[in-house]
mmCIF file with all atom_site columns, C-alpha atoms in Angstrom:
data_model
loop_
_atom_site.group_PDB
_atom_site.id
_atom_site.type_symbol
_atom_site.label_atom_id
_atom_site.label_alt_id
_atom_site.label_comp_id
_atom_site.label_asym_id
_atom_site.label_entity_id
_atom_site.label_seq_id
_atom_site.pdbx_PDB_ins_code
_atom_site.Cartn_x
_atom_site.Cartn_y
_atom_site.Cartn_z
_atom_site.occupancy
_atom_site.B_iso_or_equiv
_atom_site.pdbx_formal_charge
_atom_site.auth_seq_id
_atom_site.auth_comp_id
_atom_site.auth_asym_id
_atom_site.auth_atom_id
_atom_site.pdbx_PDB_model_num
ATOM 1  C CA . MET A 1 1  ? 17.064 -65.645 -85.034 1.00 31.00 ? 1  MET A CA 1
ATOM 2  C CA . SER A 1 2  ? 18.144 -64.750 -81.556 1.00 38.00 ? 2  SER A CA 1
ATOM 3  C CA . ARG A 1 3  ? 19.050 -67.470 -79.104 1.00 49.00 ? 3  ARG A CA 1
ATOM 4  C CA . ASN A 1 4  ? 19.094 -65.014 -76.135 1.00 60.00 ? 4  ASN A CA 1
ATOM 5  C CA . LYS A 1 5  ? 17.123 -66.271 -73.099 1.00 92.00 ? 5  LYS A CA 1
ATOM 6  C CA . SER A 1 6  ? 16.852 -65.133 -69.504 1.00 96.00 ? 6  SER A CA 1
ATOM 7  C CA . VAL A 1 7  ? 15.191 -65.691 -66.139 1.00 96.00 ? 7  VAL A CA 1
ATOM 8  C CA . THR A 1 8  ? 14.557 -63.084 -63.515 1.00 97.00 ? 8  THR A CA 1
ATOM 9  C CA . THR A 1 9  ? 13.782 -63.717 -59.930 1.00 97.00 ? 9  THR A CA 1
ATOM 10 C CA . ASP A 1 10 ? 12.720 -61.277 -57.309 1.00 98.00 ? 10 ASP A CA 1
ATOM 11 C CA . HIS A 1 11 ? 13.883 -62.562 -54.041 1.00 98.00 ? 11 HIS A CA 1
ATOM 12 C CA . THR A 1 12 ? 11.771 -61.352 -51.096 1.00 98.00 ? 12 THR A CA 1
ATOM 13 C CA . ALA A 1 13 ? 12.241 -64.404 -48.816 1.00 98.00 ? 13 ALA A CA 1
ATOM 14 C CA . THR A 1 14 ? 14.672 -67.325 -48.666 1.00 98.00 ? 14 THR A CA 1
ATOM 15 C CA . GLY A 1 15 ? 14.428 -70.008 -51.355 1.00 98.00 ? 15 GLY A CA 1
ATOM 16 C CA . PRO A 1 16 ? 15.426 -70.837 -54.916 1.00 98.00 ? 16 PRO A CA 1
ATOM 17 C CA . GLY A 1 17 ? 14.585 -68.870 -58.005 1.00 97.00 ? 17 GLY A CA 1
ATOM 18 C CA . GLU A 1 18 ? 13.592 -70.288 -61.337 1.00 94.00 ? 18 GLU A CA 1
ATOM 19 C CA . SER A 1 19 ? 16.211 -72.229 -63.267 1.00 96.00 ? 19 SER A CA 1
ATOM 20 C CA . LEU A 1 20 ? 17.644 -71.607 -66.746 1.00 95.00 ? 20 LEU A CA 1
ATOM 21 C CA . SER A 1 21 ? 19.342 -74.183 -69.176 1.00 95.00 ? 21 SER A CA 1
ATOM 22 C CA . LEU A 1 22 ? 22.496 -72.600 -70.707 1.00 94.00 ? 22 LEU A CA 1
ATOM 23 C CA . ALA A 1 23 ? 24.554 -73.469 -73.733 1.00 92.00 ? 23 ALA A CA 1
ATOM 24 C CA . ALA A 1 24 ? 28.279 -73.854 -73.542 1.00 92.00 ? 24 ALA A CA 1
ATOM 25 C CA . ASP A 1 25 ? 29.201 -70.120 -73.781 1.00 93.00 ? 25 ASP A CA 1
ATOM 26 C CA . ARG A 1 26 ? 29.348 -67.022 -71.786 1.00 94.00 ? 26 ARG A CA 1
ATOM 27 C CA . TYR A 1 27 ? 26.446 -65.815 -69.658 1.00 95.00 ? 27 TYR A CA 1
ATOM 28 C CA . ASN A 1 28 ? 25.476 -62.833 -67.533 1.00 96.00 ? 28 ASN A CA 1
ATOM 29 C CA . VAL A 1 29 ? 24.368 -62.569 -63.985 1.00 96.00 ? 29 VAL A CA 1
ATOM 30 C CA . SER A 1 30 ? 23.156 -59.221 -62.441 1.00 97.00 ? 30 SER A CA 1
ATOM 31 C CA . CYS A 1 31 ? 21.585 -58.562 -59.145 1.00 98.00 ? 31 CYS A CA 1
ATOM 32 C CA . ASN A 1 32 ? 20.034 -55.177 -58.259 1.00 97.00 ? 32 ASN A CA 1
ATOM 33 C CA . GLY A 1 33 ? 17.666 -53.680 -55.826 1.00 98.00 ? 33 GLY A CA 1
ATOM 34 C CA . THR A 1 34 ? 17.841 -52.444 -52.150 1.00 97.00 ? 34 THR A CA 1
ATOM 35 C CA . PHE A 1 35 ? 17.948 -55.486 -49.920 1.00 98.00 ? 35 PHE A CA 1
ATOM 36 C CA . VAL A 1 36 ? 19.603 -57.072 -46.836 1.00 98.00 ? 36 VAL A CA 1
ATOM 37 C CA . ALA A 1 37 ? 20.023 -60.610 -48.009 1.00 98.00 ? 37 ALA A CA 1
ATOM 38 C CA . SER A 1 38 ? 22.445 -63.121 -49.237 1.00 97.00 ? 38 SER A CA 1
ATOM 39 C CA . VAL A 1 39 ? 21.975 -64.818 -52.662 1.00 97.00 ? 39 VAL A CA 1
ATOM 40 C CA . ALA A 1 40 ? 24.063 -67.808 -53.952 1.00 96.00 ? 40 ALA A CA 1
ATOM 41 C CA . LEU A 1 41 ? 24.367 -68.823 -57.635 1.00 96.00 ? 41 LEU A CA 1
ATOM 42 C CA . GLU A 1 42 ? 23.869 -72.506 -58.129 1.00 96.00 ? 42 GLU A CA 1
ATOM 43 C CA . ARG A 1 43 ? 24.596 -75.000 -60.989 1.00 96.00 ? 43 ARG A CA 1
ATOM 44 C CA . SER A 1 44 ? 23.041 -78.472 -61.684 1.00 97.00 ? 44 SER A CA 1
ATOM 45 C CA . LEU A 1 45 ? 24.382 -81.085 -64.177 1.00 96.00 ? 45 LEU A CA 1
ATOM 46 C CA . ASP A 1 46 ? 21.711 -83.653 -63.455 1.00 96.00 ? 46 ASP A CA 1
ATOM 47 C CA . SER A 1 47 ? 18.512 -81.888 -64.560 1.00 95.00 ? 47 SER A CA 1
ATOM 48 C CA . GLY A 1 48 ? 17.944 -80.102 -61.216 1.00 96.00 ? 48 GLY A CA 1
ATOM 49 C CA . THR A 1 49 ? 18.270 -83.078 -58.843 1.00 97.00 ? 49 THR A CA 1
ATOM 50 C CA . THR A 1 50 ? 21.559 -81.779 -57.267 1.00 97.00 ? 50 THR A CA 1
ATOM 51 C CA . TRP A 1 51 ? 22.391 -78.073 -56.961 1.00 97.00 ? 51 TRP A CA 1
ATOM 52 C CA . ILE A 1 52 ? 25.939 -76.945 -56.220 1.00 95.00 ? 52 ILE A CA 1
ATOM 53 C CA . PRO A 1 53 ? 26.830 -73.394 -55.192 1.00 95.00 ? 53 PRO A CA 1
ATOM 54 C CA . LEU A 1 54 ? 29.365 -71.617 -57.583 1.00 93.00 ? 54 LEU A CA 1
ATOM 55 C CA . GLY A 1 55 ? 32.666 -70.408 -56.142 1.00 88.00 ? 55 GLY A CA 1
ATOM 56 C CA . PHE A 1 56 ? 35.690 -68.682 -57.469 1.00 77.00 ? 56 PHE A CA 1
ATOM 57 C CA . LEU A 1 57 ? 39.128 -70.270 -57.025 1.00 76.00 ? 57 LEU A CA 1
ATOM 58 C CA . SER A 1 58 ? 38.107 -71.752 -53.688 1.00 70.00 ? 58 SER A CA 1
ATOM 59 C CA . THR A 1 59 ? 35.549 -73.953 -52.083 1.00 75.00 ? 59 THR A CA 1
ATOM 60 C CA . THR A 1 60 ? 33.837 -70.808 -50.601 1.00 82.00 ? 60 THR A CA 1
ATOM 61 C CA . PRO A 1 61 ? 30.529 -70.283 -52.414 1.00 86.00 ? 61 PRO A CA 1
ATOM 62 C CA . ILE A 1 62 ? 29.814 -66.830 -54.010 1.00 86.00 ? 62 ILE A CA 1
ATOM 63 C CA . ALA A 1 63 ? 27.553 -64.818 -51.754 1.00 91.00 ? 63 ALA A CA 1
ATOM 64 C CA . ILE A 1 64 ? 25.855 -61.815 -53.440 1.00 95.00 ? 64 ILE A CA 1
ATOM 65 C CA . ASN A 1 65 ? 24.910 -59.324 -50.765 1.00 96.00 ? 65 ASN A CA 1
ATOM 66 C CA . GLN A 1 66 ? 24.889 -56.033 -52.813 1.00 97.00 ? 66 GLN A CA 1
ATOM 67 C CA . PRO A 1 67 ? 24.169 -55.102 -56.396 1.00 97.00 ? 67 PRO A CA 1
ATOM 68 C CA . VAL A 1 68 ? 26.578 -56.687 -58.871 1.00 97.00 ? 68 VAL A CA 1
ATOM 69 C CA . ALA A 1 69 ? 26.951 -57.656 -62.516 1.00 96.00 ? 69 ALA A CA 1
ATOM 70 C CA . MET A 1 70 ? 29.150 -60.510 -63.726 1.00 94.00 ? 70 MET A CA 1
ATOM 71 C CA . VAL A 1 71 ? 30.005 -62.227 -66.998 1.00 95.00 ? 71 VAL A CA 1
ATOM 72 C CA . LEU A 1 72 ? 30.730 -65.919 -66.469 1.00 92.00 ? 72 LEU A CA 1
ATOM 73 C CA . GLN A 1 73 ? 31.612 -68.896 -68.700 1.00 92.00 ? 73 GLN A CA 1
ATOM 74 C CA . GLU A 1 74 ? 29.875 -72.304 -68.900 1.00 93.00 ? 74 GLU A CA 1
ATOM 75 C CA . ALA A 1 75 ? 31.721 -75.317 -70.297 1.00 91.00 ? 75 ALA A CA 1
ATOM 76 C CA . GLU A 1 76 ? 28.803 -77.761 -70.765 1.00 92.00 ? 76 GLU A CA 1
ATOM 77 C CA . SER A 1 77 ? 25.670 -77.319 -72.809 1.00 93.00 ? 77 SER A CA 1
ATOM 78 C CA . GLY A 1 78 ? 22.468 -77.990 -70.866 1.00 93.00 ? 78 GLY A CA 1
ATOM 79 C CA . ALA A 1 79 ? 23.773 -77.013 -67.427 1.00 95.00 ? 79 ALA A CA 1
ATOM 80 C CA . LEU A 1 80 ? 21.012 -75.427 -65.236 1.00 96.00 ? 80 LEU A CA 1
ATOM 81 C CA . TYR A 1 81 ? 21.687 -72.239 -63.275 1.00 96.00 ? 81 TYR A CA 1
ATOM 82 C CA . ARG A 1 82 ? 19.521 -70.575 -60.685 1.00 97.00 ? 82 ARG A CA 1
ATOM 83 C CA . SER A 1 83 ? 19.859 -68.018 -57.835 1.00 97.00 ? 83 SER A CA 1
ATOM 84 C CA . ASN A 1 84 ? 19.015 -69.075 -54.293 1.00 98.00 ? 84 ASN A CA 1
ATOM 85 C CA . CYS A 1 85 ? 18.348 -66.677 -51.453 1.00 98.00 ? 85 CYS A CA 1
ATOM 86 C CA . THR A 1 86 ? 20.109 -68.263 -48.544 1.00 97.00 ? 86 THR A CA 1
ATOM 87 C CA . SER A 1 87 ? 19.399 -65.540 -45.914 1.00 97.00 ? 87 SER A CA 1
ATOM 88 C CA . TYR A 1 88 ? 16.880 -62.736 -46.016 1.00 98.00 ? 88 TYR A CA 1
ATOM 89 C CA . THR A 1 89 ? 16.100 -59.724 -43.775 1.00 98.00 ? 89 THR A CA 1
ATOM 90 C CA . SER A 1 90 ? 14.362 -57.070 -45.957 1.00 98.00 ? 90 SER A CA 1
ATOM 91 C CA . GLY A 1 91 ? 13.861 -55.586 -49.494 1.00 98.00 ? 91 GLY A CA 1
ATOM 92 C CA . THR A 1 92 ? 14.039 -57.180 -52.856 1.00 98.00 ? 92 THR A CA 1
ATOM 93 C CA . ALA A 1 93 ? 17.077 -58.682 -54.534 1.00 98.00 ? 93 ALA A CA 1
ATOM 94 C CA . THR A 1 94 ? 16.349 -58.973 -58.254 1.00 98.00 ? 94 THR A CA 1
ATOM 95 C CA . VAL A 1 95 ? 18.575 -61.497 -59.939 1.00 98.00 ? 95 VAL A CA 1
ATOM 96 C CA . ARG A 1 96 ? 18.682 -61.967 -63.758 1.00 98.00 ? 96 ARG A CA 1
ATOM 97 C CA . ILE A 1 97 ? 20.570 -64.724 -65.442 1.00 97.00 ? 97 ILE A CA 1
ATOM 98 C CA . SER A 1 98 ? 20.821 -64.442 -69.251 1.00 96.00 ? 98 SER A CA 1
ATOM 99 C CA . GLN A 1 99 ? 22.566 -65.808 -72.294 1.00 93.00 ? 99 GLN A CA 1
#
């Protein structure tokens, strides 16, 4: 039995993508396409009421503005993750979050 799950969002305007509940484990994020946009990764620990942008080793949120693939770690089961297009000019930024 596979426990793999994923959500894919095609960002063609500003706004959030679909959320995904993750187990405490590693997960993958990829963004591809041809686009002029900025996409943030966001995490919620209260069932989607509050969304906090992810950052690495600082308080500056991660801004995805080109194709990229990442493997990240989640410490709490049930955390929700989503992508959120914070600025958009053109193209399609396809973001996939999977575990």
